PDB file of N, CA and C in Angstrom:
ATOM      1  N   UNK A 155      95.464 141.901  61.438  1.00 70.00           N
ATOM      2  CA  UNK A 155      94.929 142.683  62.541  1.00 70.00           C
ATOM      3  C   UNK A 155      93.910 141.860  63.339  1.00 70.00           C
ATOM      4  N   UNK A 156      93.285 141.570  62.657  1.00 71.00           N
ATOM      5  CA  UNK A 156      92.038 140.122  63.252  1.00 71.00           C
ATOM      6  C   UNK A 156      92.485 139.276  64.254  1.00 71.00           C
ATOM      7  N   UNK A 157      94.127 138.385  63.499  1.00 71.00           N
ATOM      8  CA  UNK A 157      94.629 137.590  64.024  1.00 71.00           C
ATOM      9  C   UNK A 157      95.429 138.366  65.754  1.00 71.00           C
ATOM     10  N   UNK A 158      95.718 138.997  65.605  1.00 67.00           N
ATOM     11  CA  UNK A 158      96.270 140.151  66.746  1.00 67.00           C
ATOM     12  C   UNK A 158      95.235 140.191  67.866  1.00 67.00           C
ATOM     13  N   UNK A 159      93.898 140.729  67.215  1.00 61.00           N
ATOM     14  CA  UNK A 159      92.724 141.096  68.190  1.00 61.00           C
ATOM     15  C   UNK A 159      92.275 139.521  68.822  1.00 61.00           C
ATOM     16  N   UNK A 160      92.441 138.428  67.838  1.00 60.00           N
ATOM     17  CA  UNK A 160      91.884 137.819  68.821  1.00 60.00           C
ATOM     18  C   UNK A 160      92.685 136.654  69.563  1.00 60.00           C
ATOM     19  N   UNK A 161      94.052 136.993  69.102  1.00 68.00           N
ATOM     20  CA  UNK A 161      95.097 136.683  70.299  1.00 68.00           C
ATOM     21  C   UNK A 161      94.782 137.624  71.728  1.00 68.00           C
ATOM     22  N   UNK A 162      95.391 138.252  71.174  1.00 63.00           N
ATOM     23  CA  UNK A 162      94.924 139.707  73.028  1.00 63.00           C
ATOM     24  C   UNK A 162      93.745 138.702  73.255  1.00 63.00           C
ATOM     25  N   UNK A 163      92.916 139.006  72.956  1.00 57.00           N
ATOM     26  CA  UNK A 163      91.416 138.457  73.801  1.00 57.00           C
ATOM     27  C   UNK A 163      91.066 137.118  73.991  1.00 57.00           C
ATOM     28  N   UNK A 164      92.158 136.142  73.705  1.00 59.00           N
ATOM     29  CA  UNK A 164      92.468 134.870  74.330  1.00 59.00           C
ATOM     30  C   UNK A 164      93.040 134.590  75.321  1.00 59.00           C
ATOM     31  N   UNK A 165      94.231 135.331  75.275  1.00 61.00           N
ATOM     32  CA  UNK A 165      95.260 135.619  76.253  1.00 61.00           C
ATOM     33  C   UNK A 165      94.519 136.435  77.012  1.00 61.00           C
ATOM     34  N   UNK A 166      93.365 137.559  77.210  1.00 61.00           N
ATOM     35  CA  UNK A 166      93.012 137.804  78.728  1.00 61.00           C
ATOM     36  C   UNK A 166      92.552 137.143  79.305  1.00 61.00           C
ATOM     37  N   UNK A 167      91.422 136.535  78.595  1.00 53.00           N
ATOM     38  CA  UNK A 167      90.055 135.575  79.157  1.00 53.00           C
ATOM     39  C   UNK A 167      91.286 134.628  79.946  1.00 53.00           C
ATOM     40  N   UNK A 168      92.089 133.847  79.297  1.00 55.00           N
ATOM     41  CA  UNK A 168      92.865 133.161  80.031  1.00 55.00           C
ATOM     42  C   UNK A 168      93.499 133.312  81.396  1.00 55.00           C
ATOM     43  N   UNK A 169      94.203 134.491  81.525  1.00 49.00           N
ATOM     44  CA  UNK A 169      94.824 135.423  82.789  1.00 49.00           C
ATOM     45  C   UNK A 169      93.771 135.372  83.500  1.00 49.00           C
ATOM     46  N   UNK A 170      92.562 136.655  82.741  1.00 52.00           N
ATOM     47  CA  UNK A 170      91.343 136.330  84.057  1.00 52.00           C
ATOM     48  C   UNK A 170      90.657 134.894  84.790  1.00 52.00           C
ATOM     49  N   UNK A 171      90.506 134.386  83.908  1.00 47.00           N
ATOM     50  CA  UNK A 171      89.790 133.053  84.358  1.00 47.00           C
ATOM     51  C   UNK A 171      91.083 132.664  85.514  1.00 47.00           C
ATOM     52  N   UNK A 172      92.153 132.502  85.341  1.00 41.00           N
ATOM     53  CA  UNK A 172      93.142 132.210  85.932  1.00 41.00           C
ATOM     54  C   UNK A 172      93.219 133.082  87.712  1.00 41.00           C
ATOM     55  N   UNK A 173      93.380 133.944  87.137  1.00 43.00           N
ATOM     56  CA  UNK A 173      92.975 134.953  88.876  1.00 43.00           C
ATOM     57  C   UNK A 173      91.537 135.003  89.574  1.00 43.00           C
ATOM     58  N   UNK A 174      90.317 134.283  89.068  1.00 40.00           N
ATOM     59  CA  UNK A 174      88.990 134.577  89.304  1.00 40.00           C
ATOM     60  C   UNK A 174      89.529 132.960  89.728  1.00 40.00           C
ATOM     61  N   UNK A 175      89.921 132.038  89.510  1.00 37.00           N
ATOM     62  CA  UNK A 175      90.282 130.713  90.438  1.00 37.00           C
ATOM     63  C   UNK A 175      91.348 131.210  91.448  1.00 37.00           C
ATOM     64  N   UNK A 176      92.257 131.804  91.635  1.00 37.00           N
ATOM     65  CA  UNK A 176      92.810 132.000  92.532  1.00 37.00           C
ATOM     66  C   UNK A 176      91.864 132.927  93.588  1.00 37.00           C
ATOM     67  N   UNK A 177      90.978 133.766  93.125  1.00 40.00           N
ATOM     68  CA  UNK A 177      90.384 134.576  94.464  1.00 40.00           C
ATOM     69  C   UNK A 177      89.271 133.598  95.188  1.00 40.00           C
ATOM     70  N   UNK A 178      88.986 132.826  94.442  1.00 40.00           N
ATOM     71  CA  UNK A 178      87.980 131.325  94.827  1.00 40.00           C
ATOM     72  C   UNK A 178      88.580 130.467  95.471  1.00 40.00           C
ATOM     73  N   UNK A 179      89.905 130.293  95.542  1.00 41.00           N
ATOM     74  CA  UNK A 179      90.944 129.318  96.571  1.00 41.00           C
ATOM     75  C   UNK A 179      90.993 130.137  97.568  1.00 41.00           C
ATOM     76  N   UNK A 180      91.182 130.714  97.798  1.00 56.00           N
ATOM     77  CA  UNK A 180      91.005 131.688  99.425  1.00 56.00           C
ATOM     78  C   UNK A 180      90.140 131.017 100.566  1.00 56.00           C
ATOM     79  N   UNK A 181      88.740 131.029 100.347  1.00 62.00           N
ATOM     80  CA  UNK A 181      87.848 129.898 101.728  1.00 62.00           C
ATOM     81  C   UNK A 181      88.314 128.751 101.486  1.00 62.00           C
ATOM     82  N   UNK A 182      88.816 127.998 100.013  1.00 81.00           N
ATOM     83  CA  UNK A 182      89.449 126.706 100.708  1.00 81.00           C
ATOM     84  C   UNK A 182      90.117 126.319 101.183  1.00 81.00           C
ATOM     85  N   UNK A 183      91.216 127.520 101.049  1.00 89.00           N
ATOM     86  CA  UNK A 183      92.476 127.242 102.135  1.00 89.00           C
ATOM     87  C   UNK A 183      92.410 127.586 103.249  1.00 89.00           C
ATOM     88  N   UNK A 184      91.523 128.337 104.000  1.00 93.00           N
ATOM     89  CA  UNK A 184      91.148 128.768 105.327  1.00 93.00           C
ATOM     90  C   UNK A 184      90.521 127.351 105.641  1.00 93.00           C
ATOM     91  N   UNK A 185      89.413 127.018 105.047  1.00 92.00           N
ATOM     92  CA  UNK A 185      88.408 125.840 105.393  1.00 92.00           C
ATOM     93  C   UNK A 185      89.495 124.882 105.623  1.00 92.00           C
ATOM     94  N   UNK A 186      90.237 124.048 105.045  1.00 93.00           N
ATOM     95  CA  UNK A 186      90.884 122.879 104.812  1.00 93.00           C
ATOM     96  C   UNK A 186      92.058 123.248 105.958  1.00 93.00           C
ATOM     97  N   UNK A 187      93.085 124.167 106.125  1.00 93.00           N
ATOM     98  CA  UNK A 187      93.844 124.253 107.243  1.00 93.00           C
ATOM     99  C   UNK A 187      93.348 124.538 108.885  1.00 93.00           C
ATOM    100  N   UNK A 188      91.952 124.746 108.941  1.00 95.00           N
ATOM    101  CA  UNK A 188      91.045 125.099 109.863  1.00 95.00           C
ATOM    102  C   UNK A 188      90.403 123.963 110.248  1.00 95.00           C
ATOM    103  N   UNK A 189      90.127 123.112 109.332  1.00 95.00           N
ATOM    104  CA  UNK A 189      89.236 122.003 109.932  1.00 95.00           C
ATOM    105  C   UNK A 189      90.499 120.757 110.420  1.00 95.00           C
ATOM    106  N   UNK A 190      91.901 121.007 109.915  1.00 95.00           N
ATOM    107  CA  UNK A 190      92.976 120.569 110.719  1.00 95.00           C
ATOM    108  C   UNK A 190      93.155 120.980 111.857  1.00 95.00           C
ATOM    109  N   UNK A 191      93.067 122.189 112.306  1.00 95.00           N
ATOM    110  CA  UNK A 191      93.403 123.097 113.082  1.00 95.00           C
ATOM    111  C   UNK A 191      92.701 122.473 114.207  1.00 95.00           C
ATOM    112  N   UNK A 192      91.728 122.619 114.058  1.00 96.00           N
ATOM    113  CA  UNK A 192      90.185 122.494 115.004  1.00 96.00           C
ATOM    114  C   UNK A 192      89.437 120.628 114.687  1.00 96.00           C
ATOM    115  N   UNK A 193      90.706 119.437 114.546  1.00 96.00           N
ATOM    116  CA  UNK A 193      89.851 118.321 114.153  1.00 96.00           C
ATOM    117  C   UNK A 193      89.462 117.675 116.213  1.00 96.00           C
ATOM    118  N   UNK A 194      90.645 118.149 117.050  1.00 95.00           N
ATOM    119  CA  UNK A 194      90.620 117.844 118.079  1.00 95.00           C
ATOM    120  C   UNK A 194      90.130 118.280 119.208  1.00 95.00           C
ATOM    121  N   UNK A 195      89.243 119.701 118.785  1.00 95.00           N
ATOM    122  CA  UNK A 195      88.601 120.669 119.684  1.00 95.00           C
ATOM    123  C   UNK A 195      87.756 120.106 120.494  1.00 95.00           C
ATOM    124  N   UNK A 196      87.184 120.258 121.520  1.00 94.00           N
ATOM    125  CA  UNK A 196      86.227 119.906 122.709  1.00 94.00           C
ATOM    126  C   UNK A 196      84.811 120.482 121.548  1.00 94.00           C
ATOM    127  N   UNK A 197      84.814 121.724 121.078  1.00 95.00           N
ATOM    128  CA  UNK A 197      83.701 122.633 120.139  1.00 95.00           C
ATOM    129  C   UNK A 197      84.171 122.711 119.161  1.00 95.00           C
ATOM    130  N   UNK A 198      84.124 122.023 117.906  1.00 94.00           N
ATOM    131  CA  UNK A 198      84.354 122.060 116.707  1.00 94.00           C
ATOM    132  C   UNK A 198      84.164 123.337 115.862  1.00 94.00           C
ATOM    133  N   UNK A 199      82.354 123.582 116.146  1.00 95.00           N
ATOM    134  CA  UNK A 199      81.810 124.685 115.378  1.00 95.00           C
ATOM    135  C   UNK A 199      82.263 125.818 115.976  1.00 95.00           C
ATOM    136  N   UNK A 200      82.762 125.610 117.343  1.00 95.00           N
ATOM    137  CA  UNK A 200      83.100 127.457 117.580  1.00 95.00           C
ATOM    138  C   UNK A 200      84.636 127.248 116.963  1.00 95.00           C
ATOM    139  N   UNK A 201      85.544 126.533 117.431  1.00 96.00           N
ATOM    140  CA  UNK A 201      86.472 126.405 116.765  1.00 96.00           C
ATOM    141  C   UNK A 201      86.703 127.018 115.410  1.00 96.00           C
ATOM    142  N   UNK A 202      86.248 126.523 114.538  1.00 96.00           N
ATOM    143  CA  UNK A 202      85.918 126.573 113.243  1.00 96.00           C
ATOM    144  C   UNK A 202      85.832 127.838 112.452  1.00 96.00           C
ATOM    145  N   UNK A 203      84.742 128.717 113.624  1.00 95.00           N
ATOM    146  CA  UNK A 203      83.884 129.523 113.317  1.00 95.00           C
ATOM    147  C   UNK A 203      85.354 130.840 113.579  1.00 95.00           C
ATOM    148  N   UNK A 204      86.244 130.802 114.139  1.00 95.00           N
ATOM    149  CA  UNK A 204      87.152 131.738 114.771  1.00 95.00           C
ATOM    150  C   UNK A 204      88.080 131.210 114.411  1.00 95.00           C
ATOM    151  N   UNK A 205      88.370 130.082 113.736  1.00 95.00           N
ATOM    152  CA  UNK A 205      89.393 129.714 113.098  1.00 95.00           C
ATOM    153  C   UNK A 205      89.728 130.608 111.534  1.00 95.00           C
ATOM    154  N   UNK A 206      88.355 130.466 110.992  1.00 94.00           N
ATOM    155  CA  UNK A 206      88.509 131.054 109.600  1.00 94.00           C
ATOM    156  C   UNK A 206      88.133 132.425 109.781  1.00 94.00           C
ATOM    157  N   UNK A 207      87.407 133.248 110.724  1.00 94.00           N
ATOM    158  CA  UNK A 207      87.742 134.869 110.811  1.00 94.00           C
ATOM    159  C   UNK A 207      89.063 135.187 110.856  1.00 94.00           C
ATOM    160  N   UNK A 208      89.941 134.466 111.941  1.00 95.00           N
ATOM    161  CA  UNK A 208      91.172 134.836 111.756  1.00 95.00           C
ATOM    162  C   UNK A 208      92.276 134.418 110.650  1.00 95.00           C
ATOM    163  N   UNK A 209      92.033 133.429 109.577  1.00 95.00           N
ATOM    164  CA  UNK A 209      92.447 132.746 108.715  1.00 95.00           C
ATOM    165  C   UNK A 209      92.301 133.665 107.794  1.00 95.00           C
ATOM    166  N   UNK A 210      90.671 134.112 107.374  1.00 93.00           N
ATOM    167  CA  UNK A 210      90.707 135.265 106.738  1.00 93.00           C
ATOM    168  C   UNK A 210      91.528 136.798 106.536  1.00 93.00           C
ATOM    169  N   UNK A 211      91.707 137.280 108.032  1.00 94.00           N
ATOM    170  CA  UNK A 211      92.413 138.599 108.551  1.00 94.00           C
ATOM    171  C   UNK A 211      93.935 138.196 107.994  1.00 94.00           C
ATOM    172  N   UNK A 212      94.252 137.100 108.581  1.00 94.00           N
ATOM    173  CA  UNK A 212      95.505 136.410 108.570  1.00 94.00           C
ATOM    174  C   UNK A 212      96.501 136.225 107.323  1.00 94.00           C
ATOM    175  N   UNK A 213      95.645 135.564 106.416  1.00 92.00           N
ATOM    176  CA  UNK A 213      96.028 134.537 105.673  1.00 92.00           C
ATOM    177  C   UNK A 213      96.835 133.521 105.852  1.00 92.00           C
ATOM    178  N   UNK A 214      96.667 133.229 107.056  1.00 94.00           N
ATOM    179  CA  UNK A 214      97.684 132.092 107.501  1.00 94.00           C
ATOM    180  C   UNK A 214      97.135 131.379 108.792  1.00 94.00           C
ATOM    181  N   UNK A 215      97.367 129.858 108.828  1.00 95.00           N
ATOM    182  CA  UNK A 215      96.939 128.848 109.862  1.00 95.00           C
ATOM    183  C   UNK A 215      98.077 128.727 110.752  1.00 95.00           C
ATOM    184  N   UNK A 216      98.490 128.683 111.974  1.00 95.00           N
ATOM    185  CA  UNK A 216      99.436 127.501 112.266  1.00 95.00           C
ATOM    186  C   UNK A 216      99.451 126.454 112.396  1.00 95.00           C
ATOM    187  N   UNK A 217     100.448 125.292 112.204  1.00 94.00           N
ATOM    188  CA  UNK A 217     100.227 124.205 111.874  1.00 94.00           C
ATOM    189  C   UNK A 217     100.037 123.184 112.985  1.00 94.00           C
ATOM    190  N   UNK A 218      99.394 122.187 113.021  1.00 94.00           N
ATOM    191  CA  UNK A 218      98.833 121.071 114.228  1.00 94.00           C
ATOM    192  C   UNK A 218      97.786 121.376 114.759  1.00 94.00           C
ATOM    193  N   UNK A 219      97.119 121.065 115.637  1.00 93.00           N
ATOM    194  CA  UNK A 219      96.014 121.538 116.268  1.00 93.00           C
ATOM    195  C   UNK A 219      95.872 122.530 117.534  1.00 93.00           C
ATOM    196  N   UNK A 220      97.264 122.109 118.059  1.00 92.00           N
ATOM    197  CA  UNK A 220      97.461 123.304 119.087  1.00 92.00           C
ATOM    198  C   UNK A 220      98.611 123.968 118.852  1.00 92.00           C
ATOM    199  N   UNK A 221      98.692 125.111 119.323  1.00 92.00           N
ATOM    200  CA  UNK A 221     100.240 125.880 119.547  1.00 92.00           C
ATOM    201  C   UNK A 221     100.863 126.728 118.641  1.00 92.00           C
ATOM    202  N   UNK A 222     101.911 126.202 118.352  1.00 94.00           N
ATOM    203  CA  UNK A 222     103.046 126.875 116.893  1.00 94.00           C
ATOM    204  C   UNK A 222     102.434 128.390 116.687  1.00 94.00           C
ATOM    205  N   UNK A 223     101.803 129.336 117.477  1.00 94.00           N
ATOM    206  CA  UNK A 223     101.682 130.301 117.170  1.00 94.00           C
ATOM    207  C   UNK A 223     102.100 131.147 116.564  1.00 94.00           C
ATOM    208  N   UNK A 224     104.049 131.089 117.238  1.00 94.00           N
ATOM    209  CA  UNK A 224     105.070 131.445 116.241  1.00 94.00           C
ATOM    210  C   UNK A 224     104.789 131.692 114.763  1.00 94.00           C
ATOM    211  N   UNK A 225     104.529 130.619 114.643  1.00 94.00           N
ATOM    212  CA  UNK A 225     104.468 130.696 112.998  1.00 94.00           C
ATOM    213  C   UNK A 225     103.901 131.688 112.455  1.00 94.00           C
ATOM    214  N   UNK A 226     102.548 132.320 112.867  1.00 94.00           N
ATOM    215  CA  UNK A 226     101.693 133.559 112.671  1.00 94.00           C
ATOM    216  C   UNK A 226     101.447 134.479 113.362  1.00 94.00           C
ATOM    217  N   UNK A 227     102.525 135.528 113.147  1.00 94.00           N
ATOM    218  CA  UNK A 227     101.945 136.922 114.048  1.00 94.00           C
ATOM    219  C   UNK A 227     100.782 137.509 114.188  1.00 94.00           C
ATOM    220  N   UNK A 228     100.432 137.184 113.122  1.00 95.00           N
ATOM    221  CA  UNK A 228      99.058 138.237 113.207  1.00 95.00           C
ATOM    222  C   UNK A 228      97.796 137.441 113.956  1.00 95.00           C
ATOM    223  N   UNK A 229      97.498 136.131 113.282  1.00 93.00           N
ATOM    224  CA  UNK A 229      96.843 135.132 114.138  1.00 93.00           C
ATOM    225  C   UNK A 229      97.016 134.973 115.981  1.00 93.00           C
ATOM    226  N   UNK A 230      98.772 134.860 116.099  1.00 94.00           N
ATOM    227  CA  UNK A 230      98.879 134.803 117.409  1.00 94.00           C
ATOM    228  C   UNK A 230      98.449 136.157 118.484  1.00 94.00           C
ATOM    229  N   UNK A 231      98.165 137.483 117.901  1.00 95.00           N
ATOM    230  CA  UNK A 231      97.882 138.992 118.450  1.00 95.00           C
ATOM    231  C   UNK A 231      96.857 139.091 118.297  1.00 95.00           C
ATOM    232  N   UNK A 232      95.854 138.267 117.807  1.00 95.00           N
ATOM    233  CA  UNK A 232      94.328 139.161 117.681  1.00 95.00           C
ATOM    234  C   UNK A 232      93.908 138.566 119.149  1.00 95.00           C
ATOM    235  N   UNK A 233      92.719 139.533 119.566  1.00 95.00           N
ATOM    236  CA  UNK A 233      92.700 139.890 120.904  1.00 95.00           C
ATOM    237  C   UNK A 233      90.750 139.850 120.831  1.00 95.00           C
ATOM    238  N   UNK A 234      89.852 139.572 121.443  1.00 93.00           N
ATOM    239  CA  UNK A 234      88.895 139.221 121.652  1.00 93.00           C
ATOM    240  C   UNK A 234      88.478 140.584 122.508  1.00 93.00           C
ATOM    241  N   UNK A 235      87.012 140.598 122.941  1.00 94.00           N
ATOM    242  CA  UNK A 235      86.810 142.250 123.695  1.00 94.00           C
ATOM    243  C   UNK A 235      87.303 141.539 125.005  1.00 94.00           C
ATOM    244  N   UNK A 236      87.548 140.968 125.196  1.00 95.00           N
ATOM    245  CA  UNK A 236      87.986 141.025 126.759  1.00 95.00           C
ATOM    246  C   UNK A 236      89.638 140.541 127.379  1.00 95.00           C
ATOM    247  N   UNK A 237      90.327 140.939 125.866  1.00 95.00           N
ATOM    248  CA  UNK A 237      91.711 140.744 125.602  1.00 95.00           C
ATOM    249  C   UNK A 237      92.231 139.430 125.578  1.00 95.00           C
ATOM    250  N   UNK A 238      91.146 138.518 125.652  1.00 95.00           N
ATOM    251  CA  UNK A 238      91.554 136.990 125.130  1.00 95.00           C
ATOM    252  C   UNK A 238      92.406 136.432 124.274  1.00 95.00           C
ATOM    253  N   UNK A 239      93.220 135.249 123.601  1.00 94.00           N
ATOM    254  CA  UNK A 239      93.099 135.463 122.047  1.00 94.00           C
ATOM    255  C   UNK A 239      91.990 135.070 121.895  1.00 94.00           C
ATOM    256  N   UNK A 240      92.316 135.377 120.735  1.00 95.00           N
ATOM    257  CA  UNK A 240      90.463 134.907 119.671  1.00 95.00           C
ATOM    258  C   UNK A 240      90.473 133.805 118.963  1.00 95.00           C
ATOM    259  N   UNK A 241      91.752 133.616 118.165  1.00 95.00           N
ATOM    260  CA  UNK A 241      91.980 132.466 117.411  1.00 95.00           C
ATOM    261  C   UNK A 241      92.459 131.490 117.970  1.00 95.00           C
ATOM    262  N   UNK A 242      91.818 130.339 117.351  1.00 94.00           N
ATOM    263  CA  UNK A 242      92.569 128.842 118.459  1.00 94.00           C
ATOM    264  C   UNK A 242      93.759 128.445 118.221  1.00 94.00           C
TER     265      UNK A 242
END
């Protein structure tokens, strides 16, 4: 029974530790496809700064520094207050 209990409770710690690194990869993958995104910007930091709000909403970059919007619907539709896009 021992041996049982402290299987289970190896095997969670493991799983958890395992998903508590995956919810911690989230800003690096915004950060790291964003600072691609935005290496050629005229404004880096605003770039940047509206790169990863929408990266966040998103979960997704498009790829190169300009364009391919395609690739992300949701990125390519967000809309600024004065119906701009928002994301670069």
């Amino acid at each position: 029974m021992k041996l049982v209990f402290a299987t289970v409770l190896l095997v969670s710690l493991v799983l958890s530790s395992s998903m508590f690194e995956i919810s911690i990869a989230g800003p690096d993958f915004c950060g790291s496809k964003c600072s691609s995104r935005c290496s050629k910007a005229g404004r880096q930091d605003r770039c940047m700064r509206f790169c990863v709000i929408c990266c966040g909403k998103c979960k997704c970059v498009p790829s190169g520094t300009y364009g391919n919007k395609h690739e992300c619907p949701c990125y390519k539709d967000m809309k600024n207050s004065k119906g701009n896009p928002k994301c670069p």
